[in-house]
XYZ file of C-alpha atoms in Angstrom:
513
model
C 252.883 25.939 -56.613
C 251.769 29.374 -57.620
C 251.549 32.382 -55.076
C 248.679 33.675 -57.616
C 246.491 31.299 -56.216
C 246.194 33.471 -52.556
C 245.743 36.666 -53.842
C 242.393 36.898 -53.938
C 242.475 36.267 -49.879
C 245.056 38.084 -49.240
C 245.053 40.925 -51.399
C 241.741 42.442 -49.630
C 242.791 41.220 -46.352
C 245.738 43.760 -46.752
C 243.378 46.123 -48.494
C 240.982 46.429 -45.990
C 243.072 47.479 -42.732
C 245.147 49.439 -44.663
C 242.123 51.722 -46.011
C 241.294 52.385 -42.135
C 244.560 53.182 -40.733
C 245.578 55.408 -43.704
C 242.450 56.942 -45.002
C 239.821 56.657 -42.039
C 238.552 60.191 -43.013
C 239.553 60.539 -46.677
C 236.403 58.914 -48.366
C 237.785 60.221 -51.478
C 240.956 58.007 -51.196
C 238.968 54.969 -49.640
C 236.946 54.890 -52.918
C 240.271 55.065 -55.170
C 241.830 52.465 -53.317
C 238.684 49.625 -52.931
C 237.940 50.464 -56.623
C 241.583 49.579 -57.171
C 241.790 46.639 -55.258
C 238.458 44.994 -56.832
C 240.036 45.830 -60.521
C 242.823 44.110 -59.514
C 241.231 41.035 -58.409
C 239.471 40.764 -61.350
C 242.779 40.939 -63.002
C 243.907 38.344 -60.819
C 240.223 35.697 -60.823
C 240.746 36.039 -64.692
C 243.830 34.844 -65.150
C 243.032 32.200 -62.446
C 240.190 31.068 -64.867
C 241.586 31.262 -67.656
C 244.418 28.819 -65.896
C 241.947 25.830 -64.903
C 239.882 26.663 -68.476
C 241.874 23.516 -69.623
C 241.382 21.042 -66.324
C 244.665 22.343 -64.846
C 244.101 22.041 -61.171
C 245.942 24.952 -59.264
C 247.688 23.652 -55.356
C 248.826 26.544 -53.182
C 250.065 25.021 -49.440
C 250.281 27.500 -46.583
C 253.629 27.761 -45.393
C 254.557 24.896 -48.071
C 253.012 22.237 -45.639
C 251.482 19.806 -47.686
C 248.045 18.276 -47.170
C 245.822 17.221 -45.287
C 248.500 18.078 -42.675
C 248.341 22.147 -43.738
C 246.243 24.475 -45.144
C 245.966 24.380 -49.016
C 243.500 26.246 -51.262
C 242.906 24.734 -54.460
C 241.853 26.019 -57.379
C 240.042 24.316 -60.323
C 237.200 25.484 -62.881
C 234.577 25.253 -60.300
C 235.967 27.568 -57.284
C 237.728 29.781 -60.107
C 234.631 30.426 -61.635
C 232.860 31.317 -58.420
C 236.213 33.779 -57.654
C 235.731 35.392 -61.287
C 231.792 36.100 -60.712
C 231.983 37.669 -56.963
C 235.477 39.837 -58.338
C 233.081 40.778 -61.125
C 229.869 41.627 -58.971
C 231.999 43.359 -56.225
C 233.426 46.008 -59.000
C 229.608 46.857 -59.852
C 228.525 47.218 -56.550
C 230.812 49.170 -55.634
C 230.573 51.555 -58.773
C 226.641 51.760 -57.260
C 227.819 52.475 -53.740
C 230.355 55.522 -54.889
C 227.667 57.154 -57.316
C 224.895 56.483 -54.906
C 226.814 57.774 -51.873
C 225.402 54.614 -49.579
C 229.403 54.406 -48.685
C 229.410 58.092 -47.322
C 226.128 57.216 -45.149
C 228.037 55.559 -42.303
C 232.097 54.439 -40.969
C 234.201 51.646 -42.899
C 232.041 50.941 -45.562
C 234.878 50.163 -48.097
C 236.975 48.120 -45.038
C 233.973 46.020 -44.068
C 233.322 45.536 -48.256
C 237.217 44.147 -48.393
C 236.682 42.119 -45.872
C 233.688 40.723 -46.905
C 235.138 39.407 -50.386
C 238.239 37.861 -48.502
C 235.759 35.849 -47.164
C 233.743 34.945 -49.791
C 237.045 34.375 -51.639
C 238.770 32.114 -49.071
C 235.143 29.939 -49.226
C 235.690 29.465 -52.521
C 239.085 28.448 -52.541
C 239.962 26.476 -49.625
C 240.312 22.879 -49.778
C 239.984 22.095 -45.951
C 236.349 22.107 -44.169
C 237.398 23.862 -41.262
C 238.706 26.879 -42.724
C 235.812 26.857 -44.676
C 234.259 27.304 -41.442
C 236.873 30.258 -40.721
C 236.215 31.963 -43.537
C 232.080 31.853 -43.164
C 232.610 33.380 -39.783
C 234.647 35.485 -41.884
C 231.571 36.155 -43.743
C 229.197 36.329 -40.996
C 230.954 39.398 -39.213
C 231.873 41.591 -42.366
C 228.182 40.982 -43.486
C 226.579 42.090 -39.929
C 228.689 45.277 -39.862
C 227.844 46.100 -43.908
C 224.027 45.132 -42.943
C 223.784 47.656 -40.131
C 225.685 50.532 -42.460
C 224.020 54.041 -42.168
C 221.985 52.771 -39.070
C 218.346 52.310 -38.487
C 216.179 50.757 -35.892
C 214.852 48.372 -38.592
C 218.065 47.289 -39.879
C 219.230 46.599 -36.785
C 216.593 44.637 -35.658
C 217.238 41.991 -38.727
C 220.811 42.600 -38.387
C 220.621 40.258 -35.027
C 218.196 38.499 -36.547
C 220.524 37.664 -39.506
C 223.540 36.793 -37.301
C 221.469 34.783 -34.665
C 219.829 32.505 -37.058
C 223.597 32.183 -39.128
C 225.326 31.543 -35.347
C 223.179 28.699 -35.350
C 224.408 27.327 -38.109
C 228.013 27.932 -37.539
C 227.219 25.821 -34.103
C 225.946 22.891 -36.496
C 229.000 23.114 -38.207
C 230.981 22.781 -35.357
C 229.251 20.100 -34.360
C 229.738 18.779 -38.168
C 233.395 19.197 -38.013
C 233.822 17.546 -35.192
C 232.063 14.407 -36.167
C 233.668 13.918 -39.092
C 237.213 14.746 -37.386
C 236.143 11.853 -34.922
C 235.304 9.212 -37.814
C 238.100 10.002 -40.418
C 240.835 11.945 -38.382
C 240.534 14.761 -41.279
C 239.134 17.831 -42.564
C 240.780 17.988 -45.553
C 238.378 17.968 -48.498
C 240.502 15.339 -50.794
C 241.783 13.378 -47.578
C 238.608 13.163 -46.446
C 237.291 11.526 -49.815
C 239.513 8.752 -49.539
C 239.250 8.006 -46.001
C 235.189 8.363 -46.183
C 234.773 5.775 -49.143
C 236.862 3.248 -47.189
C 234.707 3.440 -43.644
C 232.748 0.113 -43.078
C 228.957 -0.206 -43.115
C 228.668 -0.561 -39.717
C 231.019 2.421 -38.856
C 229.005 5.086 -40.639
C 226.880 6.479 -38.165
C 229.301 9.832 -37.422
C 229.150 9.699 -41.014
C 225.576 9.944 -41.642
C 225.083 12.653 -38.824
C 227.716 14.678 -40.028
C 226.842 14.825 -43.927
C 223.298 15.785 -42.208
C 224.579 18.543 -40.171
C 226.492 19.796 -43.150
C 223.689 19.815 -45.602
C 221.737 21.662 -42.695
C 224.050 24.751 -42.387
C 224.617 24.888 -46.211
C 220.853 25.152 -46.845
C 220.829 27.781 -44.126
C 223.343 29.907 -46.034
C 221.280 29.040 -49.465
C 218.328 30.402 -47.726
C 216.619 27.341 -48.317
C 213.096 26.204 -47.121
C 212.293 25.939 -44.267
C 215.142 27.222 -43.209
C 215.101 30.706 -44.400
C 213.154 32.844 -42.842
C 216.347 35.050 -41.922
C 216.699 36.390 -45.754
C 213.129 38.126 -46.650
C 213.789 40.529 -43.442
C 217.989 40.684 -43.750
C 218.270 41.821 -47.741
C 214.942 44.069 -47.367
C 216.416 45.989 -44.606
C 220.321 45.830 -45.941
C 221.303 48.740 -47.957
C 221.211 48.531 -51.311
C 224.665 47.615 -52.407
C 225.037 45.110 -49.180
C 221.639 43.725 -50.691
C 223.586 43.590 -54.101
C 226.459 42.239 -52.955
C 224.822 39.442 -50.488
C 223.217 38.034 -54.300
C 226.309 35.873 -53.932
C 226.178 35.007 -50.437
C 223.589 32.683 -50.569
C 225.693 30.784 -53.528
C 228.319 30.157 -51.051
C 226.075 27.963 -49.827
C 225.020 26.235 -52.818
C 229.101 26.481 -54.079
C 229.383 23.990 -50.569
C 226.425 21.493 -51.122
C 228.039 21.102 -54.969
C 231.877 20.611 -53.532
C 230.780 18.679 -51.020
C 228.394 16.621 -52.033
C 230.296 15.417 -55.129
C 233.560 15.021 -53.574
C 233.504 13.841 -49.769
C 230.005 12.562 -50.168
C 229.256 11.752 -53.806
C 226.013 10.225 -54.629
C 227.044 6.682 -55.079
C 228.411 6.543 -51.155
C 225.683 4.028 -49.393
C 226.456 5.594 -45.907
C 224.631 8.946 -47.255
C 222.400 7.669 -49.497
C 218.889 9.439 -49.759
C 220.396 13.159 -49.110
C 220.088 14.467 -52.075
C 216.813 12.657 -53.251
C 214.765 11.909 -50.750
C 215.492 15.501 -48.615
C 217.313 18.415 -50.748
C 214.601 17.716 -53.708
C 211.337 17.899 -52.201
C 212.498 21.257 -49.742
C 214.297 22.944 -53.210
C 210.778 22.314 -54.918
C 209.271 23.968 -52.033
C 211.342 26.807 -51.564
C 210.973 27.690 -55.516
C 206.836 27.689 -54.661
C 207.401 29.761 -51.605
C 209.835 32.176 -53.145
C 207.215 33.143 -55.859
C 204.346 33.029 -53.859
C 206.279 35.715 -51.707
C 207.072 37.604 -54.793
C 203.263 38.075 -55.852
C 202.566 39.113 -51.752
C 205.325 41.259 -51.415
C 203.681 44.679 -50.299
C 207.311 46.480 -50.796
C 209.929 46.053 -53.796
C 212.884 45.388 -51.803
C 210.965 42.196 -49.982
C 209.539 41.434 -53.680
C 213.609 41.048 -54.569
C 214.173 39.053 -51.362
C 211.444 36.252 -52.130
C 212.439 36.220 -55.791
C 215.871 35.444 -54.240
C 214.561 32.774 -52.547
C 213.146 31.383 -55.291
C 216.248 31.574 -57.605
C 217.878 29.648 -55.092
C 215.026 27.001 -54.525
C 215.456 26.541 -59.100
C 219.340 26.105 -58.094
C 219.124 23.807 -55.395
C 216.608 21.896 -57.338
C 219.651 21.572 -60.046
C 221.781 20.737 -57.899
C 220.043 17.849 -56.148
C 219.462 16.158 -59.576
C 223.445 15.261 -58.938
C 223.632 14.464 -62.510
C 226.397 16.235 -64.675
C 223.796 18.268 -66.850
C 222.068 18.940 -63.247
C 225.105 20.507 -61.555
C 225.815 22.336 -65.024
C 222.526 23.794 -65.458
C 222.894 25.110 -61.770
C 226.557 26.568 -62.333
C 224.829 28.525 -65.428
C 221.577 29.477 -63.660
C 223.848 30.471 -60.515
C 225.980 32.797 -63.153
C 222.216 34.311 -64.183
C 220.423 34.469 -60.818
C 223.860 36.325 -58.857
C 223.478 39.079 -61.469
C 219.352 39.509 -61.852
C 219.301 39.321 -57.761
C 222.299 42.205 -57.733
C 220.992 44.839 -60.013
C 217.609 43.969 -58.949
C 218.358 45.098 -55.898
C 220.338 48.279 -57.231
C 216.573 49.242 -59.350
C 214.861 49.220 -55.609
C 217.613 51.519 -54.717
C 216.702 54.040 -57.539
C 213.096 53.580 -57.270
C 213.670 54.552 -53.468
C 215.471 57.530 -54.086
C 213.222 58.817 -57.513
C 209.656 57.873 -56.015
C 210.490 57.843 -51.999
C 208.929 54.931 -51.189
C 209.021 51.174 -52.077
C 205.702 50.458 -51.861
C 203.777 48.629 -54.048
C 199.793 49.648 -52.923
C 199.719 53.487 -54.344
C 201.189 54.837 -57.673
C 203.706 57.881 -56.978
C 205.280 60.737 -58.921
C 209.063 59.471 -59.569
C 212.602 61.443 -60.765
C 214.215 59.436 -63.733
C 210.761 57.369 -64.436
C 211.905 56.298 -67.498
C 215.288 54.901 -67.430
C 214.443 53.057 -64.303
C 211.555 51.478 -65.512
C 213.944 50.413 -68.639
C 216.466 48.735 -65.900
C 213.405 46.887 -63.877
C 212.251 46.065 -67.146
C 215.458 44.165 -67.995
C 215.721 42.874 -64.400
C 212.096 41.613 -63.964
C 212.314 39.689 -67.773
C 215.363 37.843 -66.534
C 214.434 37.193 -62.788
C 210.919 35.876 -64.086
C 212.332 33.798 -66.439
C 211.539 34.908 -69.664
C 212.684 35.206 -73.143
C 215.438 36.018 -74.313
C 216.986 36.944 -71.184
C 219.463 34.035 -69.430
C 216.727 33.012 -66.930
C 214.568 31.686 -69.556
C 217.456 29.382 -71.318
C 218.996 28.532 -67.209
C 215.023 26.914 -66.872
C 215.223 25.229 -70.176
C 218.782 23.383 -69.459
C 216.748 22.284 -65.937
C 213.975 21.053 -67.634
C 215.899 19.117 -70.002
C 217.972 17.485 -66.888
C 215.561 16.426 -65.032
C 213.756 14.456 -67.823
C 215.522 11.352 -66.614
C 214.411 11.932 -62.761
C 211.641 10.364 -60.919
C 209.904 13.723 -59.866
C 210.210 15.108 -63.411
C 206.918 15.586 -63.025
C 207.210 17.858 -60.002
C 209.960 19.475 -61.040
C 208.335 20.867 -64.486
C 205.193 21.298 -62.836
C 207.009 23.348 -60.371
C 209.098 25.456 -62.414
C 206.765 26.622 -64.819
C 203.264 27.212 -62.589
C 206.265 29.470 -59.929
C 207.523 31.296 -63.475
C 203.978 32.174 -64.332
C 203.244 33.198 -60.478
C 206.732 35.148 -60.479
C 205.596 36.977 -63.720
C 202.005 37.809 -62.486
C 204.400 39.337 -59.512
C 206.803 41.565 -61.227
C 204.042 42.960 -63.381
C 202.038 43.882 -60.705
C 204.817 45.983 -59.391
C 205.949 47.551 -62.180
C 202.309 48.640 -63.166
C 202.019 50.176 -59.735
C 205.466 51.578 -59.717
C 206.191 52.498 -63.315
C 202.507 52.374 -65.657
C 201.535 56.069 -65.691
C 203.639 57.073 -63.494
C 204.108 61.219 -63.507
C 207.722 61.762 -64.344
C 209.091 64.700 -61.734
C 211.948 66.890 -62.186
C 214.469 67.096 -59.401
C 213.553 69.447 -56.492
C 215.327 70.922 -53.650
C 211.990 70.897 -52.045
C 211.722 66.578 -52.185
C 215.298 65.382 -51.820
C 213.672 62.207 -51.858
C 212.978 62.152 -55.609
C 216.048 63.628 -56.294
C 217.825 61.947 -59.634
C 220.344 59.391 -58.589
C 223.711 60.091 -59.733
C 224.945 58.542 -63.504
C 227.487 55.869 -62.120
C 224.784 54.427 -59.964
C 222.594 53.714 -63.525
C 225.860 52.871 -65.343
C 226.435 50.065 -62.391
C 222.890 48.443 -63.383
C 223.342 49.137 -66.650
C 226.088 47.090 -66.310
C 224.780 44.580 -64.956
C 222.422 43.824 -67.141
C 225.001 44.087 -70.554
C 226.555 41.437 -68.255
C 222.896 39.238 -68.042
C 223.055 40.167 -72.231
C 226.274 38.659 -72.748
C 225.281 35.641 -70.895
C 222.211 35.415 -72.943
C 224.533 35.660 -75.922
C 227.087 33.408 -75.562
C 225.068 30.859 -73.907
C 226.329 28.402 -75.650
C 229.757 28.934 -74.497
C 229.136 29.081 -70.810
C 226.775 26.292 -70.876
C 229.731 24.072 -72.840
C 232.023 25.487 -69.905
C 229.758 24.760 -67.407
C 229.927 20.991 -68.483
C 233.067 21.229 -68.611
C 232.620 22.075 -64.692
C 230.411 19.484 -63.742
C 232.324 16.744 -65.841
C 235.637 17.526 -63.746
C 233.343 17.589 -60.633
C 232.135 14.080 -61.031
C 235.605 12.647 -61.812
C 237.539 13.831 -58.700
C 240.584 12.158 -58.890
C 242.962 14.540 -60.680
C 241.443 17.400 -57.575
C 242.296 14.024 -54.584
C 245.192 13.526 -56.323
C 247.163 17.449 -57.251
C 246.091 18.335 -53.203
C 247.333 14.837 -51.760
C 250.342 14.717 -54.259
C 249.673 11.425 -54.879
C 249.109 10.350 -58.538
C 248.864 6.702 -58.577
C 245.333 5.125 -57.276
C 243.347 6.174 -54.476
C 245.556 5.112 -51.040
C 244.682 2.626 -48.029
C 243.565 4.861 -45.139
C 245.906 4.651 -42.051
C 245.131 1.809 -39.379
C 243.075 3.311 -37.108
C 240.862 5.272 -39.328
């Protein structure tokens, strides 16, 4: 068992209430100390990866109580993956937040961001369904209190809007949780897995409802049609670098529906037959359409960002509900592609906001720093849109080519590429408003609003968007690791087996299970 395992949890759970009892009114050393604690989890998420790279599966038990009796988190290529990309996102946001000064604008900005990724984190990790539970509620208060940073009326007003719609949800998984506990006994993941295969045909009812409930609240965190009217309104309103940082929020959701649904309730169980088919499909083809459709309506840049979002996630959750092995590693790649192009999309609104003074996308505007920012949304809008060479374009190619053997092929190509066209149409109306003659301004003391922004907010976008380039580059790579993924996903005995510590065959559920 190695200890390595919980520091991503605990290392910004520490971080976090530190910063506020020692350096509540130092911002100075609340930046050092966040910027040091996200470097050091990337130290820590890359060596985790670079661990499971092989198949090693990684068992840390709380208090050395072993499952499904304790609390384990479990690491494998899949969850160490999803640690390394939100480690790597969180350093870049943050960057944005210092040079931007969005962490000055309010109190416990840099507590409320630690806090945030130990949740995020923990989701990733854990191996039992309730704390996976814990750690969205986690989620869900960290998120409200970045939301509402700096104040506003508006961002207060889809603040409760945001936490209302996700308290729903948590009360579904409650309800969830306690279905399944009633049926199996169990919330751990791998326990749970045995004892689900081995539940009669005529006992599968609790089953059924909860694998229902479940998919419900994980297609409320993926923002996914129809249930996600909560997002549009939420990231719009956020600040920037919340915005930014929420791009992996809604792949916590998406993260679930893939653990889940290939290891408690893979496709071949009869008792939940039809989920992923019949019902994710048909609402992930949707949610792409609406997504785009939003992004060509959008009257504001920020809300443009939040439909594109939407639609990212519809093109992931249509991967994912292929539940074939080049389905699930298309999505892991596109997920990789679509955190980054939401994130520094985002960030671009954030400059065009503080060079032009307004988002809005009906009347051209004088703007500080025209050129480089038009460069960025350039880079963003190519690789949110889809297009070559950027990563979007080759994340919709590995789609198309899984879902050749599905019956809705049809759909699904017909989907993908009339919502790429739409989503193009879209960006390229905004940036002709925003950026196609637009008169360059020098700062002025007169207009703080189209003041320059500061260098280390464009070297966090910049970033960014080397980071889409290197995906783009070694596509090949990540794709073949990304396989590599989705192989050890749809063989889950070596995961059942490392957290149950039992390496012979699968075991006889208990009588009275």
């Amino acid at each position: 068992m190695t200890h390595w395992l919980i520091a991503p949890v605990v290392l910004p759970a520490l971080l976090a209430p530190f910063i506020v009892l020692a350096a509540r009114y130092h911002i100075g050393i609340q930046r050092v100390l966040s910027v040091a604690g996200v470097v050091a989890l990337i130290a820590v998420a890359l060596g985790l990866a670079m661990q499971s790279a092989d198949g090693t599966i990684t068992l840390y038990r709380l208090g050395d109580w072993a499952a499904p009796f304790g609390i384990v988190l479990v690491g494998d290529r899949l969850s160490t993956l999803m640690v390394l990309l939100t480690a790597v996102l969180g350093l870049f946001v943050l960057l944005y937040a210092i040079g931007s000064g969005w962490d000055n604008r309010g109190r416990h900005f840099h507590a409320l961001f630690q806090f945030q990724l130990m949740g995020i984190m923990g989701a990733f990790l854990t191996g039992d369904l309730f704390n996976l539970f814990v750690f969205f509620e986690v989620l869900l208060i960290a998120s409200y209190g970045l939301m509402i940073h700096a104040g506003g009326n508006a961002r207060l007003r889809a603040g409760v809007q945001y936490v209302l719609f996700n308290l729903i949800g948590s009360t579904l998984f409650l309800f969830a949780l306690g279905a399944i506990y009633a049926e199996t006994g169990t919330l751990n993941m791998a326990d749970l897995a045995e004892r689900v295969a081995f539940v009669s045909a005529e006992e599968t009812v609790g089953i059924r409802i909860a694998a229902v409930l479940l998919l419900l609240v994980f297609a409320i965190k993926a923002a996914l049609v129809p249930l996600h009217f909560w997002l549009p309104s939420s990231y719009a309103e956020a600040p920037a670098p919340v915005a930014a940082l929420f791009a992996i929020m809604t792949k916590v959701g998406a993260y679930a529906i893939i653990r889940v649904y290939t290891l408690v309730f893979p496709p071949e169980l009869e008792a939940t037959a039809g989920l992923h088919d019949v019902w994710l499909l048909p609402a992930a083809l949707i949610s792409v359409a609406i997504g785009m459709v939003g992004v060509l309506a959008a009257k504001k840049l920020d809300r443009l960002v939040a439909f594109s979002v939407i639609g990212s996630m519809g093109m992931v959750m249509v991967m994912i509900s292929l539940f074939t092995p080049a389905g699930i590693a298309a999505a892991l790649y596109y997920i990789v592609h679509s955190t980054l192009a939401g994130a520094a999309l985002f960030l671009i609104s954030d400059l065009v906001r503080t060079g032009r003074g307004s988002l809005g996308l009906t009347a051209k505007a004088p703007m500080a720093g025209a050129a480089l920012t038009a460069a960025l949304f350039f880079a963003g809008a190519i690789a949110m849109a889809g297009l070559p060479p950027l990563s979007g374009f080759l994340g919709k190619l590995l789609l198309l080519n899984a879902a050749f053997a599905s019956d809705m092929a049809v759909w699904i190509w017909a989907t993908v590429l009339i919502s790429s066209l739409i989503s193009i149409l879209g960006f390229a109306r905004a940036g002709s408003v925003l950026f196609w003659k637009a008169k360059s301004v020098a700062p002025s003391e007169d207009s703080p609003a189209q003041d320059a922004p500061a260098p280390l907010a464009y070297i966090a976008v910049g970033g960014l968007i080397a980071l889409l380039t290197a995906h783009t580059v070694f596509a090949g790579y990540v794709h073949s690791y990304t396989s590599g993924i989705a192989a050890q996903l749809f063989a889950p005995q070596p995961y059942i087996s490392t957290v149950l510590d039992t390496p012979g065959k699968l075991s006889t559920p208990k009588e009275g299970y």
